Coordinates of C-alpha atoms in Angstrom, one line a residue:
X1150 CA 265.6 22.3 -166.0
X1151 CA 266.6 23.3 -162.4
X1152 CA 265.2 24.3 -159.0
X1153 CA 266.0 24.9 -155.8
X1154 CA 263.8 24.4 -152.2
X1155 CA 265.2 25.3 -149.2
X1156 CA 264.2 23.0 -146.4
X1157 CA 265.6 22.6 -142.6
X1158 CA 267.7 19.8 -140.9
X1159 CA 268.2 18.9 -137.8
X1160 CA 271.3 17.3 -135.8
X1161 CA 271.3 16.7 -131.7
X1162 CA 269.2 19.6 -130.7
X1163 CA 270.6 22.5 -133.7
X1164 CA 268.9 22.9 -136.9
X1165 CA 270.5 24.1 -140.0
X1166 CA 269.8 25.0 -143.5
X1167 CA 269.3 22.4 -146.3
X1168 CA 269.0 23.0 -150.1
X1169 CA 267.2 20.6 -151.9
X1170 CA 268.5 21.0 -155.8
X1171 CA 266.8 19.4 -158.8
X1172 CA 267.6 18.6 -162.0
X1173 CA 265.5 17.0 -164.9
X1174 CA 267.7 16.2 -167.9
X1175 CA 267.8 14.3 -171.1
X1176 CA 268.4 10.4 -170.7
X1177 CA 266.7 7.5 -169.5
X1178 CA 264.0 7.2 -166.7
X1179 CA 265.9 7.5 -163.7
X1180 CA 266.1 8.9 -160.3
X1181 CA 269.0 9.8 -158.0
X1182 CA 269.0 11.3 -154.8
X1183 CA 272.7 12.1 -153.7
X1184 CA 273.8 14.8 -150.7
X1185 CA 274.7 11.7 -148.0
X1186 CA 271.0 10.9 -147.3
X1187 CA 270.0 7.7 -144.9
X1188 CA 267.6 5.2 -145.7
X1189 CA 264.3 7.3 -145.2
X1190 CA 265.4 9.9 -147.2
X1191 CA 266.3 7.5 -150.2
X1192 CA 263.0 5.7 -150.1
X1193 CA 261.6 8.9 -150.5
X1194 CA 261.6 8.6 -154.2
X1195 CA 258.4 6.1 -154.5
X1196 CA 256.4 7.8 -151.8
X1197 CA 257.2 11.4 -153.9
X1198 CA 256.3 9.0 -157.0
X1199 CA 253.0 7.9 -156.3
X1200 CA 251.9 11.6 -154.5
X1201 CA 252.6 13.4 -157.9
X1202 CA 250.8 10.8 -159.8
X1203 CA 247.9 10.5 -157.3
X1204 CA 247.9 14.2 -157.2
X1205 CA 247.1 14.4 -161.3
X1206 CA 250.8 16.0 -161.9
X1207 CA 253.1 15.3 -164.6
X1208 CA 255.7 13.1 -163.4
X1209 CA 259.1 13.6 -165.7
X1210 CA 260.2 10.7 -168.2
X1211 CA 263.5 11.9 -168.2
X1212 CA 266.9 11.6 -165.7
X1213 CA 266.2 12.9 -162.2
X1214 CA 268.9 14.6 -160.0
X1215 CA 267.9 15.6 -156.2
X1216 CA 270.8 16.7 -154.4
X1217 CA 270.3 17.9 -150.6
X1218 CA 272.9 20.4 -149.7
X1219 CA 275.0 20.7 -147.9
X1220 CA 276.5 17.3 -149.2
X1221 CA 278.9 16.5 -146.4
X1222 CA 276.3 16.2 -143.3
X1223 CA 274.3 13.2 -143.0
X1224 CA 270.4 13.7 -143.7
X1225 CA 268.2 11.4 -141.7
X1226 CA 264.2 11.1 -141.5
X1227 CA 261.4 11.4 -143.8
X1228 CA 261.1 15.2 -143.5
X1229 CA 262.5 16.1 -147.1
X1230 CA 259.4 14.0 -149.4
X1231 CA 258.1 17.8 -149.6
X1232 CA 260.5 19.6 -150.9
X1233 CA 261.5 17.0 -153.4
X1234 CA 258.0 16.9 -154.2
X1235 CA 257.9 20.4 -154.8
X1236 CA 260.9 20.8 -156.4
X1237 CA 260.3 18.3 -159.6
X1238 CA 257.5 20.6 -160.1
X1239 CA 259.1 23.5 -160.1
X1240 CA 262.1 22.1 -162.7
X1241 CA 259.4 20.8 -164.9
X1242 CA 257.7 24.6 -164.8
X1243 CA 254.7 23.1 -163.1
X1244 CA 254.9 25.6 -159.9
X1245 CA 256.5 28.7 -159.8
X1246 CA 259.8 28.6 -158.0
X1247 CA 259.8 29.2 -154.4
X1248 CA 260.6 32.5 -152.7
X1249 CA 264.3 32.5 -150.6
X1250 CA 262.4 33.4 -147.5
X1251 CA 260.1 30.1 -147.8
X1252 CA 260.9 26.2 -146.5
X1253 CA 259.6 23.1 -146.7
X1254 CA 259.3 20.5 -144.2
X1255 CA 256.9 17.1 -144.5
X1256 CA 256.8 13.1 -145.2
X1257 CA 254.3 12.5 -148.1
X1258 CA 251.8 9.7 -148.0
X1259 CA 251.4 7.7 -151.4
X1260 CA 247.9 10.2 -151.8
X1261 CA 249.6 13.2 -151.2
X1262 CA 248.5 13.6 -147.6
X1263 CA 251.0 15.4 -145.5
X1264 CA 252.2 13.6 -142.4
X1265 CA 254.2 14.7 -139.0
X1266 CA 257.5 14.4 -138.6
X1267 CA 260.0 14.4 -135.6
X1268 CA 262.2 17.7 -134.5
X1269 CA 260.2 20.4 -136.0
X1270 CA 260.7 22.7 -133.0
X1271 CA 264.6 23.1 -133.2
X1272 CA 264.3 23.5 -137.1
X1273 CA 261.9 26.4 -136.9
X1274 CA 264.1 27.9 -134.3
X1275 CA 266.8 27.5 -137.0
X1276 CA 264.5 29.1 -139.8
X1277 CA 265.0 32.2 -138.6
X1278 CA 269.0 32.8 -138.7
X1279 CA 269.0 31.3 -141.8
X1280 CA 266.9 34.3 -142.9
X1281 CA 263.6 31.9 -143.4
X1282 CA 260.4 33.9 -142.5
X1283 CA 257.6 31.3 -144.0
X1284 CA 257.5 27.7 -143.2
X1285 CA 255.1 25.3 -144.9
X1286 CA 254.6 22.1 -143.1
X1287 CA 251.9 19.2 -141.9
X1288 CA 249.4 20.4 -139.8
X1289 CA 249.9 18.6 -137.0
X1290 CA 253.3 20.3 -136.5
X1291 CA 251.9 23.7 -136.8
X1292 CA 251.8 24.6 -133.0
X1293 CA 255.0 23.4 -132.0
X1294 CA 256.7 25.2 -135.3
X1295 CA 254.6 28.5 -134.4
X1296 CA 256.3 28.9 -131.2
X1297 CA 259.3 30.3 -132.8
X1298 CA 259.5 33.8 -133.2
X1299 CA 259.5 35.9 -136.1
X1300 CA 258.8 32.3 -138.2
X1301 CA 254.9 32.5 -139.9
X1302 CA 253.8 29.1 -140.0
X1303 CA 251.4 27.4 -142.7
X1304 CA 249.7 24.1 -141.9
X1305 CA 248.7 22.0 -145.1
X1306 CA 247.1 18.5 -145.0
X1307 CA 248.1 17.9 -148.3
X1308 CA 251.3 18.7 -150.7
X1309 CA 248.5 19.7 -153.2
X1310 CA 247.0 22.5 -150.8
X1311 CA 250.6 23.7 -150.8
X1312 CA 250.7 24.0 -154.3
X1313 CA 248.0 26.0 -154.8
X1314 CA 248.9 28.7 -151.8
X1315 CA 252.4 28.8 -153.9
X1316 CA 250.4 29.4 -157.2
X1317 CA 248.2 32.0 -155.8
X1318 CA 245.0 29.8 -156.1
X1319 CA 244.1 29.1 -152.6
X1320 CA 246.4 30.8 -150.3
X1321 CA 246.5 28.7 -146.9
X1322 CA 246.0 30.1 -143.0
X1323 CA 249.0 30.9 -141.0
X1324 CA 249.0 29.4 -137.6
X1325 CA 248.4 31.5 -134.2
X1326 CA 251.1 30.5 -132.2
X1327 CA 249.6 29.6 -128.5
X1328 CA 250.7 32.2 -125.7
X1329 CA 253.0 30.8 -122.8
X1330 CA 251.3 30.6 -119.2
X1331 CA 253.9 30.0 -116.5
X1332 CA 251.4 30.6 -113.6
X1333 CA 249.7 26.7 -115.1
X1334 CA 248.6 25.2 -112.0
X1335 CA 250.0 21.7 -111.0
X1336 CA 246.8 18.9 -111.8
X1337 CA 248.5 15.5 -110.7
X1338 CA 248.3 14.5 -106.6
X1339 CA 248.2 16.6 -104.1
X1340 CA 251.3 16.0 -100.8
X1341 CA 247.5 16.4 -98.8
X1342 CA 247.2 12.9 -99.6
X1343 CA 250.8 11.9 -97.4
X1344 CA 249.6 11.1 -94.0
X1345 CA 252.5 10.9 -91.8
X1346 CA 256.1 11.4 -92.8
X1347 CA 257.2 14.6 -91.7
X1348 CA 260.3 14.6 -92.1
X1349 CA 260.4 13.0 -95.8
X1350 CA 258.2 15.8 -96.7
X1351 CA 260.8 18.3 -95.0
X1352 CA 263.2 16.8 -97.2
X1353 CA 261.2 16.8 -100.2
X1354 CA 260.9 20.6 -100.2
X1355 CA 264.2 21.3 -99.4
X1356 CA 264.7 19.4 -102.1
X1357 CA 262.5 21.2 -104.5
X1358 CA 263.8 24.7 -102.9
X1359 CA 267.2 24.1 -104.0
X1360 CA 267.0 21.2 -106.7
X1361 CA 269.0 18.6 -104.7
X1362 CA 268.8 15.4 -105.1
X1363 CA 267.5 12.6 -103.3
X1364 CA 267.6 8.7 -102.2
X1365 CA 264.9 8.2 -99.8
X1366 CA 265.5 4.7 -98.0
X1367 CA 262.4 2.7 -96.3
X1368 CA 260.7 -0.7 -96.1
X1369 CA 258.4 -1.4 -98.5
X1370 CA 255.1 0.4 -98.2
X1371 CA 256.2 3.0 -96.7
X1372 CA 255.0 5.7 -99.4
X1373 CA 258.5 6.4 -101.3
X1374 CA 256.8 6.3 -104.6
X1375 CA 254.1 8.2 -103.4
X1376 CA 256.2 11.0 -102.4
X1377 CA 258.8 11.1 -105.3
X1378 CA 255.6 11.2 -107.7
X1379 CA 254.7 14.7 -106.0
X1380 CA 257.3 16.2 -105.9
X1381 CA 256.5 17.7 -109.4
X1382 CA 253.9 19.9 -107.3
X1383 CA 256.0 21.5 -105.3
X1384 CA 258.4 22.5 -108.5
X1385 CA 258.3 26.4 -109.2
X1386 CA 256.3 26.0 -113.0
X1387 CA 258.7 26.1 -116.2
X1388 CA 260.2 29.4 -117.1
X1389 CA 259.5 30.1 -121.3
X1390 CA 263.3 29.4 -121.9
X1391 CA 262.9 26.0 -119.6
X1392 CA 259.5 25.2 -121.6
X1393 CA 261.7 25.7 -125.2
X1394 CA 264.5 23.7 -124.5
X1395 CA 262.2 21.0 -122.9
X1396 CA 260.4 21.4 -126.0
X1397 CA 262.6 21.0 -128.4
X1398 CA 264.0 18.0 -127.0
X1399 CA 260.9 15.9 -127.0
X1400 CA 260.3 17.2 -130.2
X1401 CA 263.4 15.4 -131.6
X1402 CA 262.8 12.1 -129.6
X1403 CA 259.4 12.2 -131.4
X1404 CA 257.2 12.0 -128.4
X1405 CA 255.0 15.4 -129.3
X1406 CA 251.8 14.7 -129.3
X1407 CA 249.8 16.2 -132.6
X1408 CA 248.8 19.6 -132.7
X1409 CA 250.8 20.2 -129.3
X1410 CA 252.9 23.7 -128.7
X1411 CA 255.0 24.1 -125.8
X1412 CA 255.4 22.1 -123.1
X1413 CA 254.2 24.3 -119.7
X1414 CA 254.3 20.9 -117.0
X1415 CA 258.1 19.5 -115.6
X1416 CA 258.9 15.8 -116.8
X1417 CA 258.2 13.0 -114.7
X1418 CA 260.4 10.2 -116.0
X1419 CA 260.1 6.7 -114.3
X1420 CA 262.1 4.5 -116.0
X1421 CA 262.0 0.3 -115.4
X1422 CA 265.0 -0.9 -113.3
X1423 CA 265.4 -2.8 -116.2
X1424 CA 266.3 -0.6 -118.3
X1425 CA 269.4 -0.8 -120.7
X1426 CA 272.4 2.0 -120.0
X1427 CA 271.8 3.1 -123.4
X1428 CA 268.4 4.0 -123.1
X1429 CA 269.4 6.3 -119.9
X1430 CA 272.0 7.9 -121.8
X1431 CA 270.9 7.9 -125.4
X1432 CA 271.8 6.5 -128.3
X1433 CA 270.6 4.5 -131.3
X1434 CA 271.8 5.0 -134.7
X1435 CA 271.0 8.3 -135.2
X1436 CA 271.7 9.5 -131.4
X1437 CA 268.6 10.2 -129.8
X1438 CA 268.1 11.8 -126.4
X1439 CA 267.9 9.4 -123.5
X1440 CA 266.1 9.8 -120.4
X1441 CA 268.0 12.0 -118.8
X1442 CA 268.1 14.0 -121.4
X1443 CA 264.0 13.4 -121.5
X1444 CA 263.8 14.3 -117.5
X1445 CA 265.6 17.8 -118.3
X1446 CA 264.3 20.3 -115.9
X1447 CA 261.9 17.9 -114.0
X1448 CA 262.4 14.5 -112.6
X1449 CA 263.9 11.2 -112.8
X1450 CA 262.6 8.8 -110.6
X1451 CA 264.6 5.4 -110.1
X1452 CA 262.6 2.9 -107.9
X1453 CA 264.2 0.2 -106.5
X1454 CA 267.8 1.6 -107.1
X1455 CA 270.0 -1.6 -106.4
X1456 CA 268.2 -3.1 -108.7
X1457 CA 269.6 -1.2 -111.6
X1458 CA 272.4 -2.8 -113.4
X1459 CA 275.7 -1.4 -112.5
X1460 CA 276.7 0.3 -116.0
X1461 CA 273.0 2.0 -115.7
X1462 CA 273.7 3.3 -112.5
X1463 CA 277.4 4.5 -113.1
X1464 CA 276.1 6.3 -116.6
X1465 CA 274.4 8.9 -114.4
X1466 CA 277.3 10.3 -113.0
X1467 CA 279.0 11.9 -115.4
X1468 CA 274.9 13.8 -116.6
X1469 CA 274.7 14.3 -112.3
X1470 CA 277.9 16.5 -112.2
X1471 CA 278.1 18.3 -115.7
X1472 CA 274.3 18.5 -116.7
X1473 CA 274.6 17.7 -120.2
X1474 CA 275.6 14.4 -122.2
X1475 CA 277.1 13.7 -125.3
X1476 CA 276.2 11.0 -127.6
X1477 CA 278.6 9.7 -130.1
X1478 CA 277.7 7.2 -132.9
X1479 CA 279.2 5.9 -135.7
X1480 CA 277.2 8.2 -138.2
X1481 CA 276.0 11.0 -135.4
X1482 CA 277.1 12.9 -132.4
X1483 CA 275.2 15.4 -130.4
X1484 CA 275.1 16.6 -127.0
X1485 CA 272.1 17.2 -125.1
X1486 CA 271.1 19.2 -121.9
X1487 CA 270.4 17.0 -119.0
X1488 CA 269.8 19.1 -115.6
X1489 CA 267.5 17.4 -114.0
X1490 CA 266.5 16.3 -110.4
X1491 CA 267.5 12.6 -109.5
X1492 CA 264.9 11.0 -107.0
X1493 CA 265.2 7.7 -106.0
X1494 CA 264.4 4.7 -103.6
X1495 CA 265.5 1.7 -102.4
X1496 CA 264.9 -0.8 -99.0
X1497 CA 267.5 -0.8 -96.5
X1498 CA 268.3 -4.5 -97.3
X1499 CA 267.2 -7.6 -100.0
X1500 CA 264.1 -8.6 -98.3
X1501 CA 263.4 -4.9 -97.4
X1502 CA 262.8 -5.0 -93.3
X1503 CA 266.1 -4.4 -91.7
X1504 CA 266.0 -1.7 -88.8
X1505 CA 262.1 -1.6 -89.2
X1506 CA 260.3 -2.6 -86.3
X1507 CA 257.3 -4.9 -86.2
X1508 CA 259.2 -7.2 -89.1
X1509 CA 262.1 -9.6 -88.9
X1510 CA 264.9 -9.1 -91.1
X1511 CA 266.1 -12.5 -92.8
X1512 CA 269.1 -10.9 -94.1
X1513 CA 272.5 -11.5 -93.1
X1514 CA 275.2 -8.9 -92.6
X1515 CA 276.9 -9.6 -95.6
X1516 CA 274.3 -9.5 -97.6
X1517 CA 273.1 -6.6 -96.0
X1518 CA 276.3 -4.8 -97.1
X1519 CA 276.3 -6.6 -100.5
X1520 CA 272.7 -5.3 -101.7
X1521 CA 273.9 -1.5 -100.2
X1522 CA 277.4 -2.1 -102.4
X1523 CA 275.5 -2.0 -105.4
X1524 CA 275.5 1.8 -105.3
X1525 CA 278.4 3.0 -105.7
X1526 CA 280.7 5.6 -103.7
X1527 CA 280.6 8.2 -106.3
X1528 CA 277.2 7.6 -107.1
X1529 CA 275.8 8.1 -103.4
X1530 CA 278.4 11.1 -103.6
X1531 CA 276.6 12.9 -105.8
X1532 CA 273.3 12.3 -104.2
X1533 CA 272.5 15.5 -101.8
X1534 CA 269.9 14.1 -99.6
X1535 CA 269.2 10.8 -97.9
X1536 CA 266.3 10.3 -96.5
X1537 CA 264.9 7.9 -93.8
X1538 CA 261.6 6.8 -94.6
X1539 CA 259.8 5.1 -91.8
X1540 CA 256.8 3.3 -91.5
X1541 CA 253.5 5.0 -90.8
X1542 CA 252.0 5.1 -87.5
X1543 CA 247.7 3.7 -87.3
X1544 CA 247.1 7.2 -86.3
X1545 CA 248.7 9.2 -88.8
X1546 CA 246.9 6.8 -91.4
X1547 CA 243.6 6.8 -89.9
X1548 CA 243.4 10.2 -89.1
X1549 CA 240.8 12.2 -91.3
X1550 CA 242.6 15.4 -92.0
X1551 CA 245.5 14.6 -94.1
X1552 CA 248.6 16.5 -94.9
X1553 CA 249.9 20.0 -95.8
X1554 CA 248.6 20.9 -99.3
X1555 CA 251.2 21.2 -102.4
X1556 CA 250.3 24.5 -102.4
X1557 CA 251.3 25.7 -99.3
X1558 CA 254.5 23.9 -99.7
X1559 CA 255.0 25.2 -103.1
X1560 CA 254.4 28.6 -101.9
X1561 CA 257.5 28.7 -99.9
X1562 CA 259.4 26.3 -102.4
X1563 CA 258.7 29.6 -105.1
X1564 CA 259.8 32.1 -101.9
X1565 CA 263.4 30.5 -101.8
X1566 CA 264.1 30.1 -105.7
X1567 CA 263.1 33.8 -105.7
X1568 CA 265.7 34.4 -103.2
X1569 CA 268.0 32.6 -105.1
X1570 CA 267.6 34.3 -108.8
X1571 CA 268.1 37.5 -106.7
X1572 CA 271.3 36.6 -105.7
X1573 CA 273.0 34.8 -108.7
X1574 CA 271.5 37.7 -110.9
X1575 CA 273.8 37.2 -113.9
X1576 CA 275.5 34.0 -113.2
X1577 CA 273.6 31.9 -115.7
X1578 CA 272.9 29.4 -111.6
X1579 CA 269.2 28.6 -111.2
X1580 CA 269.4 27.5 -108.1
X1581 CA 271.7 26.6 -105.0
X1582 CA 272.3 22.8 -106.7
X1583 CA 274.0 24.3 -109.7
X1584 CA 276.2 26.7 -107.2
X1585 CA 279.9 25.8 -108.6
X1586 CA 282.3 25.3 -106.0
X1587 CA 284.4 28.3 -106.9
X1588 CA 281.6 30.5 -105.9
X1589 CA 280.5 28.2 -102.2
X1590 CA 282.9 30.3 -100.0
X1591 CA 281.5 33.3 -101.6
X1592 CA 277.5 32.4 -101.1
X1593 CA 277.6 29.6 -98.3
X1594 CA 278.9 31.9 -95.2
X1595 CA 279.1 30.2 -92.4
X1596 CA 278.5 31.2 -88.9
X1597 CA 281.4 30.5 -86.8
X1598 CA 279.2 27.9 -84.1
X1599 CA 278.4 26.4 -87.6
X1600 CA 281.8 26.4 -88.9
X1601 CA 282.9 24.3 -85.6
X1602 CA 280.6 22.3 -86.3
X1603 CA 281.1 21.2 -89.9
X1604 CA 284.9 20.7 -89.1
X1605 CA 284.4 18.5 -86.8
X1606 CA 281.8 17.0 -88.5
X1607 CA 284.0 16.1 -91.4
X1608 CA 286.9 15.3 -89.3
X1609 CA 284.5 12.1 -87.5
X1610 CA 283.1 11.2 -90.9
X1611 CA 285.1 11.2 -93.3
X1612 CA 283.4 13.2 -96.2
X1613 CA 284.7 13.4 -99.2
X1614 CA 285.3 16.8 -100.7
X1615 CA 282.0 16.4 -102.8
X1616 CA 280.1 15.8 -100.0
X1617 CA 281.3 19.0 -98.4
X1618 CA 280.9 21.2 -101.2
X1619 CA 276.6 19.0 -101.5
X1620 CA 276.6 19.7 -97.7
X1621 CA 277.1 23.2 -97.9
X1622 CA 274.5 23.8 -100.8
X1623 CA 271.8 22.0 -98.8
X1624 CA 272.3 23.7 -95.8
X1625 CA 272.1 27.4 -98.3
X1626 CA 268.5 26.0 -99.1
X1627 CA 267.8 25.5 -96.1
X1628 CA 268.6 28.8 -95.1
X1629 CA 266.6 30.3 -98.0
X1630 CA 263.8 28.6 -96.2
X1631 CA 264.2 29.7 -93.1
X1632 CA 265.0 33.4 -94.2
X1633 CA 268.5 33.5 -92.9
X1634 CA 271.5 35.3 -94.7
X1635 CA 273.8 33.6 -93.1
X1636 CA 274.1 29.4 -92.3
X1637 CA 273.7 29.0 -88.6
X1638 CA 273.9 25.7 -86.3
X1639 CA 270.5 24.7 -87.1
X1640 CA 270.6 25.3 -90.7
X1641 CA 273.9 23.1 -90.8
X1642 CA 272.4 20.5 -88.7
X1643 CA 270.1 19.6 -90.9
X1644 CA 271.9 19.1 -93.7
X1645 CA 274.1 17.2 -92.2
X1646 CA 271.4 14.4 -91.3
X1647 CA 270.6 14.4 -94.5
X1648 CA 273.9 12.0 -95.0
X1649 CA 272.5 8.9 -93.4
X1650 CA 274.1 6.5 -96.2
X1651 CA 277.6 8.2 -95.8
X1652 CA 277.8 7.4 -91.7
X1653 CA 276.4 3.7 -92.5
X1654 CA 278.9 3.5 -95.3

């Protein structure tokens, strides 16, 4: 007796087809699951045991042979108890067999009770080029699967409500799939709340115009957190292809909540200064997305930068430049998207008070150098903007009108990216940060008073040719904002203060 399920896996951020094959035959009680399956997927046996059982089915005294196909790629998870479950029914006649168009996704409690599992959304994306048009699976998956198109979705609570849709009995509800609202309105805090600090803000939506990055430098208290944790407000919302890939990656870390569809709101991601290189990057045994790859078209924030180990800090360079990662493990590899807006902050010094006035620095001038050292040349090269952030003057904080909504700033923030789809119609660039340099003398005209200027600019300073190409990216966001075609003086100018780190370096 044989039968044959068709289920989904799911490797990095691509799903694929899997074949779940049974076979009851003559010999002693036994079962074997075979088709290179990891640990969860073996164990998978007793929780598929005790559901039939529980469930008032026949369970087989005979030799049992699950093979998930195909045999050579590594199966990981609980997401196959389903369709084993399933398929000993169907080889003992139990069930009829499953139509080709239909898979089965779910992990099985020991009642029967169907529970969520990790990456659906990338597997239902898959469904459909593997010519699956009906996907059965837990219910609190059912909004995240239902986003993919041309996939009907059917939510069960339990394998036996599954059972008796496939038998005709009682035929489950497919799942609405949600619609997609870009115009969601931002609902964390408000830049109204900054008092003071005009020209971090400045930077800030320059920032946001063009999707720089930024190291923003101040004593402490000075609001650097405050501002880096609003800058999400000012961020044009998700396009659907943004919201889908964002999606689908949080969906594989596992961090959907139940019953949730797309993601519509940019990451925030704020990880501790102590964490581990790995957990930046990704990794673990099966290759999971780290949090750059979890900050993917939103923000990471990194407080207190020198205070990052060194391999943390250098593992950002390589995601910085190339915006994606590749994760390589002994039993998995996968690459993931990382594009994402690095914001971070750090004091000028150890104890945080050099060049601020009103406090006395107790740090010496090699150990001012030493705490600065800890972020590397390359690193600070790739950084776009740095920022200056100075205390806040008693008026500014005790005045009683506060700053410049998010709104209005987001207004022009939206203004410039529109600019900028306009003009790299076609070239797969979102914006002026992801301008290659093969294309900067094309889209970065310069005016010749600016041109003078940037020479002997570079000449003085010393900028390396990263910088230049950074330099000439801000200063194209910049112009958005001001509504220039060209880069002029002014528009050059202020891109070039936004180097402070490379003229104290």
């Amino acid at each position: 007796m044989f039968a044959q399920i068709n289920s989904l896996g799911v490797t990095g951020l691509s799903g694929y087809p899997v074949t779940v094959e049974t076979d009851i035959s003559g010999g002693l009680p036994a079962f074997a699951l075979v088709g290179l399956p990891d640990s969860a997927v073996k164990e998978c046996s007793e929780r598929v045991r005790s559901a039939v059982k529980n469930l008032h089915y026949p369970w087989p005294a005979s030799h049992i042979t699950v093979n998930l196909a195909p045999a050579d790629v590594r199966k990981t998870g609980s997401l196959y108890d389903l369709p084993v479950f399933l398929g000993i029914l169907t080889a003992q006649g139990q069930l009829p067999a499953p139509a080709p168009h239909q898979a089965f996704l779910g992990e099985l409690g020991l009642d029967g009770a169907l529970r969520p599992i990790p990456g659906v959304l990338p597997m239902s994306l898959a469904a459909r080029k593997a010519g699956i048009t009906e996907l059965f699976l837990p219910a609190e998956n059912a909004a995240e699967a239902a986003v993919a198109p041309g996939v009907t979705v059917y939510p069960a609570r339990t394998a036996r409500e599954v059972v008796e849709h496939l038998c005709g009995t009682e035929k489950l509800s497919p799942a609405q799939p949600d619609g997609y609202d870009a115009d969601g309105g931002w609902l964390g805090p408000d830049f109204a709340d900054v008092r003071g600090q005009a020209e971090a803000r400045r930077a800030l939506e320059v920032a946001a115009a063009g999707g720089h990055n930024v190291l923003m430098v101040g004593p402490p208290g000075t609001g650097k957190s405050m501002l880096a944790k609003r800058l999400p407000g000012i961020l044009p919302p998700m396009s659907y292809e943004e919201a889908l890939e964002t999606t689908a990656i949080y969906s594989v870390a596992g961090l959907m909540r139940a019953g949730q569809g797309l993601l519509k709101a940019r990451p925030f991601r704020s990880p501790h200064h102590s964490v581990s290189a790995t957990a930046i990057a990704g990794g673990g045994t099966n290759a999971r997305p780290g949090e750059v790859s979890l900050a993917h078209n939103g923000v990471l924030f990194l407080d207190e930068l020198p205070e990052f180990s060194r391999d943390t800090l250098e593992v950002l360079r390589q995601p910085l430049e190339d915006g994606k990662i590749t994760v390589s493990r002994v039993h998995a590899s996968a690459t993931y998207p990382c594009r994402f807006m690095l914001v971070a902050a750090m004091n000028p010094c150890k104890c945080g008070y050099h060049g601020c006035p009103g406090h006395e620095c107790t740090c010496t001038p090699s150990a001012i150098e030493r705490y600065r050292q800890r972020i590397s040349g390359p690193l600070l090269d790739r950084i776009d903007l740095h920022v200056e952030v100075r205390p806040v003057e008693y008026d500014s904080l005790a005045a009683e009108a506060g700053g410049e909504p998010s709104t209005a700033i987001l207004a022009r923030v939206t203004a410039a990216r529109a600019v900028q789809r306009e003009r790299y119609a076609g070239l797969a660039i979102g914006c002026n940060a992801q301008l290659p340099s093969s294309l900067l003398r094309r889209y970065c005209r310069l005016a010749p008073a600016a041109e003078a200027m940037l020479r002997t600019a570079f000449e003085r300073m010393g900028y390396s040719a990263r910088a230049y190409d950074r330099i000439l990216r801000v200063a194209r966001t910049v112009a958005d904002l001001n509504g220039s075609d060209i880069i002029g003086p002014a528009e050059l100018m202020e891109a070039l203060q936004y180097r402070s780190m490379d003229r104290k370096q």
